[in-house]
Short mmCIF file of C-alpha atoms in Angstrom, two decimals:
data_model
loop_
_atom_site.label_atom_id
_atom_site.label_comp_id
_atom_site.label_asym_id
_atom_site.label_seq_id
_atom_site.Cartn_x
_atom_site.Cartn_y
_atom_site.Cartn_z
CA MET A 660 0.00 0.00 0.01
CA LEU A 661 2.70 2.46 0.91
CA SER A 662 4.94 4.05 -1.69
CA GLY A 663 7.03 7.14 -2.29
CA SER A 664 9.70 8.66 -4.43
CA GLU A 665 11.99 10.73 -2.22
CA VAL A 666 14.46 9.04 0.10
CA SER A 667 16.04 10.37 3.28
CA ARG A 668 19.62 9.33 3.88
CA VAL A 669 19.40 9.87 7.63
CA ASN A 670 19.82 6.85 9.89
CA PRO A 671 16.19 6.24 10.94
CA PHE A 672 17.16 4.62 14.23
CA GLU A 673 20.03 6.90 15.29
CA ASN A 674 18.21 7.95 18.45
CA CYS A 675 15.90 4.95 18.78
CA LYS A 676 15.22 4.10 22.41
CA TYR A 677 15.01 0.37 21.68
CA GLU A 678 17.58 -2.32 20.98
CA LEU A 679 18.41 -2.87 17.31
CA VAL A 680 18.55 -6.53 16.29
CA LYS A 681 19.45 -8.29 13.08
CA LEU A 682 16.41 -9.74 11.38
CA GLY A 683 18.04 -13.17 11.44
CA GLU A 684 18.44 -13.02 15.22
CA VAL A 685 14.70 -12.83 15.83
CA CYS A 686 13.26 -14.53 12.74
CA GLU A 687 13.58 -17.65 10.67
CA VAL A 688 13.77 -16.37 7.11
CA LEU A 689 12.28 -18.90 4.73
CA ILE A 690 12.76 -18.43 0.98
CA GLY A 691 10.28 -19.98 -1.39
CA GLY A 692 10.73 -21.68 -4.74
CA THR A 693 9.06 -22.53 -8.04
CA PRO A 694 8.31 -26.12 -9.07
CA THR A 695 9.35 -26.91 -12.61
CA ARG A 696 6.73 -25.73 -15.08
CA SER A 697 7.66 -28.52 -17.46
CA ASN A 698 5.45 -30.77 -15.36
CA TYR A 699 1.96 -29.39 -15.89
CA SER A 700 0.49 -31.45 -13.06
CA TYR A 701 2.59 -29.61 -10.49
CA PHE A 702 0.31 -26.59 -10.90
CA GLN A 703 -2.93 -28.55 -10.73
CA GLY A 704 -3.01 -28.95 -6.95
CA SER A 705 -4.74 -27.27 -4.02
CA ASN A 706 -1.80 -25.79 -2.07
CA LEU A 707 -1.65 -21.98 -2.14
CA TRP A 708 1.41 -20.61 -3.96
CA VAL A 709 2.04 -16.86 -3.78
CA SER A 710 3.74 -14.61 -6.37
CA ILE A 711 4.78 -10.97 -5.90
CA ALA A 712 1.88 -9.79 -8.06
CA GLU A 713 -0.49 -10.97 -5.33
CA MET A 714 1.22 -9.01 -2.52
CA ASN A 715 -0.41 -5.69 -1.73
CA GLY A 716 -0.23 -5.38 2.03
CA GLN A 717 -3.22 -7.65 2.56
CA VAL A 718 -4.07 -11.02 4.13
CA ILE A 719 -3.73 -13.72 1.48
CA THR A 720 -6.29 -16.52 1.67
CA ASP A 721 -6.30 -17.56 -1.99
CA THR A 722 -3.83 -17.51 -4.90
CA LYS A 723 -4.08 -17.50 -8.67
CA GLU A 724 -1.88 -20.58 -8.93
CA LYS A 725 -1.88 -23.62 -6.69
CA ILE A 726 0.60 -26.45 -6.51
CA SER A 727 0.27 -30.17 -5.93
CA ASP A 728 1.56 -32.30 -3.08
CA GLU A 729 3.96 -33.93 -5.53
CA ALA A 730 5.31 -30.50 -6.55
CA ILE A 731 6.07 -29.80 -2.89
CA LYS A 732 7.98 -33.07 -2.56
CA LYS A 733 9.95 -32.55 -5.77
CA SER A 734 10.89 -28.86 -5.37
CA ASN A 735 12.48 -26.47 -2.88
CA VAL A 736 9.28 -24.74 -1.78
CA LYS A 737 8.86 -24.33 1.96
CA LEU A 738 5.73 -24.27 4.08
CA ILE A 739 4.92 -20.80 5.41
CA PRO A 740 2.64 -20.94 8.45
CA LYS A 741 -0.56 -18.94 8.74
CA ASP A 742 -0.10 -15.38 10.11
CA THR A 743 3.49 -15.12 8.81
CA THR A 744 4.65 -11.82 7.31
CA LEU A 745 5.64 -12.14 3.65
CA LEU A 746 8.29 -9.79 2.25
CA SER A 747 9.43 -9.54 -1.37
CA PHE A 748 13.19 -9.19 -1.79
CA LYS A 749 13.64 -9.48 -5.54
CA LEU A 750 12.32 -7.35 -8.42
CA SER A 751 9.62 -5.37 -6.54
CA ILE A 752 11.54 -5.20 -3.27
CA GLY A 753 9.66 -4.46 -0.05
CA LYS A 754 6.12 -5.55 -0.94
CA THR A 755 4.30 -7.10 2.00
CA ALA A 756 1.41 -9.41 2.81
CA ILE A 757 0.27 -11.75 5.58
CA ALA A 758 -0.29 -15.46 5.11
CA GLY A 759 -3.99 -15.94 5.85
CA LYS A 760 -3.51 -19.72 5.59
CA ASP A 761 -0.57 -22.09 5.51
CA LEU A 762 0.94 -21.57 2.06
CA TYR A 763 3.97 -21.62 -0.20
CA THR A 764 5.68 -18.82 -2.15
CA ASN A 765 7.99 -18.35 -5.08
CA GLU A 766 11.71 -17.64 -4.68
CA ALA A 767 11.30 -13.84 -4.69
CA ILE A 768 9.41 -13.88 -1.38
CA ALA A 769 10.64 -14.47 2.16
CA GLY A 770 8.52 -15.65 5.05
CA LEU A 771 9.53 -13.98 8.34
CA ILE A 772 8.75 -16.37 11.17
CA PRO A 773 9.41 -15.13 14.74
CA LYS A 774 11.72 -17.42 16.66
CA ASP A 775 10.07 -16.37 19.94
CA LYS A 776 6.56 -14.92 19.79
CA LEU A 777 6.95 -13.71 23.36
CA LYS A 778 9.70 -11.45 22.05
CA ILE A 779 8.45 -10.27 18.67
CA LEU A 780 4.97 -10.33 17.14
CA ASP A 781 4.08 -11.41 13.61
CA LYS A 782 1.99 -8.28 13.11
CA TYR A 783 4.70 -5.98 14.44
CA LEU A 784 6.99 -7.37 11.74
CA PHE A 785 4.29 -6.77 9.14
CA TRP A 786 3.62 -3.17 10.12
CA PHE A 787 7.31 -2.39 10.44
CA PHE A 788 7.97 -3.43 6.83
CA GLU A 789 4.62 -2.18 5.56
CA SER A 790 5.47 1.29 6.87
CA LYS A 791 8.37 1.48 4.38
CA ILE A 792 10.52 3.44 6.84
CA LEU A 793 13.42 1.34 5.58
CA ASN A 794 14.52 1.51 1.94
CA LEU A 795 15.54 -2.08 1.32
CA ASN A 796 16.59 -1.17 -2.21
CA SER A 797 19.64 0.56 -0.76
CA LEU A 798 21.08 -2.85 0.16
CA ARG A 799 20.87 -4.47 -3.25
CA GLY A 800 24.05 -2.88 -4.67
CA ASN A 801 24.81 -3.09 -8.37
CA ASN A 802 23.13 -6.30 -9.38
CA ALA A 803 23.65 -6.95 -13.07
CA PHE A 804 20.48 -9.02 -13.18
CA GLY A 805 18.21 -6.36 -11.72
CA LYS A 806 16.89 -5.56 -8.31
CA SER A 807 17.69 -8.39 -5.93
CA LEU A 808 18.67 -9.07 -2.33
CA ASN A 809 19.47 -12.45 -0.81
CA ILE A 810 18.88 -14.33 2.39
CA THR A 811 22.25 -13.31 3.87
CA ILE A 812 21.49 -9.62 3.39
CA LEU A 813 18.03 -10.04 4.89
CA LYS A 814 19.31 -11.91 7.95
CA GLU A 815 22.55 -10.04 8.59
CA GLN A 816 22.24 -6.48 7.23
CA VAL A 817 18.59 -5.65 7.93
CA GLN A 818 18.26 -4.39 11.51
CA ILE A 819 15.01 -3.55 13.20
CA PRO A 820 14.12 -1.96 16.55
CA LEU A 821 12.84 -4.42 19.14
CA PRO A 822 10.49 -2.60 21.54
CA PRO A 823 8.82 -4.35 24.50
CA LEU A 824 5.85 -6.54 23.63
CA GLU A 825 3.35 -4.02 24.97
CA ILE A 826 4.73 -1.34 22.62
CA GLN A 827 4.56 -3.77 19.72
CA LYS A 828 0.90 -4.48 20.55
CA GLN A 829 0.21 -0.73 20.70
CA ILE A 830 1.78 -0.23 17.27
CA VAL A 831 -0.25 -3.05 15.78
CA SER A 832 -3.49 -1.83 17.32
CA GLU A 833 -3.05 1.75 16.18
CA CYS A 834 -1.92 0.79 12.68
CA GLU A 835 -4.93 -1.50 12.28
CA LYS A 836 -7.24 1.37 13.24
CA VAL A 837 -5.65 3.53 10.54
CA GLU A 838 -6.01 0.71 8.02
CA GLU A 839 -9.69 0.36 8.93
CA GLN A 840 -10.17 4.09 8.39
CA TYR A 841 -8.37 3.89 5.06
CA ASN A 842 -10.67 1.07 3.94
CA THR A 843 -13.91 2.70 5.07
CA ILE A 844 -13.58 6.48 4.60
CA ARG A 845 -12.15 8.77 1.97
CA MET A 846 -8.46 9.04 2.83
CA SER A 847 -5.59 9.75 0.46
CA ILE A 848 -2.61 7.42 0.32
CA GLU A 849 -0.47 10.34 1.49
CA GLU A 850 -2.58 10.79 4.60
CA TYR A 851 -2.50 7.06 5.23
CA GLN A 852 1.30 7.07 4.99
CA LYS A 853 1.54 10.04 7.32
CA LEU A 854 -0.66 8.43 9.99
CA ILE A 855 1.21 5.12 9.93
CA LYS A 856 4.58 6.80 10.25
CA ALA A 857 3.29 9.11 12.99
CA ILE A 858 2.54 5.99 15.05
CA LEU A 859 6.13 4.81 14.71
CA VAL A 860 7.40 8.24 15.70
CA LYS A 861 5.07 8.44 18.71
CA THR A 862 6.13 5.01 19.96
CA GLY A 863 9.84 5.80 19.65
CA ILE A 864 10.70 3.55 16.70
CA CYS A 865 12.11 6.46 14.70
CA GLU A 866 12.26 10.25 14.73
CA GLU A 867 10.17 12.62 12.64
CA ALA A 868 13.32 14.08 11.05
CA SER A 869 14.34 10.62 9.82
CA ILE A 870 11.21 10.12 7.73
CA SER A 871 10.49 13.61 6.49
CA GLY A 872 10.54 14.11 2.76
CA GLY A 873 8.39 11.26 1.49
CA GLY A 874 7.44 7.64 1.94
CA GLY A 875 10.33 6.03 0.11
CA GLY A 876 12.07 4.95 3.29
CA ILE A 877 15.48 5.53 4.76
CA MET A 878 18.68 4.35 3.14
CA LEU A 879 20.47 1.61 5.06
CA ALA A 880 24.21 1.41 5.45
CA ALA A 881 25.51 -1.32 3.22
#
């Protein structure tokens, strides 16, 4: 849902009151795969299989393509549990969604599974990445094959603030209220962006100065 063109180069978490942790320290990062399309029957199953085109910051409960049990056995797809945050890291980097059911994804999508749900919430992860306060594109470097990150970059170079659980719950609750307003009343995408980011500022995730100048996110140090 969130987008933007201008990018601040200020460290968004320079004065963050919370511990910064590597994504790989608090999450299992599962990368999907694509069964061979040479076997037509692999795409005649009932298992949900997500592509980037289907990720728009929503809960996914159905997919255009579905794969068979045999495709799962004969490929490198991985089961993503219900409620997991999905994050694209190739091509259209930074798109988000939530797994509304157990499902599988292609290789351009990572499933972020909390290692300890008493330490970090699924929905906090979702709203953190949905807010686009980080510009993940800044980590891709000069990839000759287009925009692409990898699992090592996601796990080791992406750092996120880890507030107490009660603060995470507050962020989730307030962001969901804004989303409800966005879906039910006339609100511009710019106003939606502003309200979501204001919640992160208010709760001490980042400072107003770090996100001024647009919704494109903050450049990360490579």
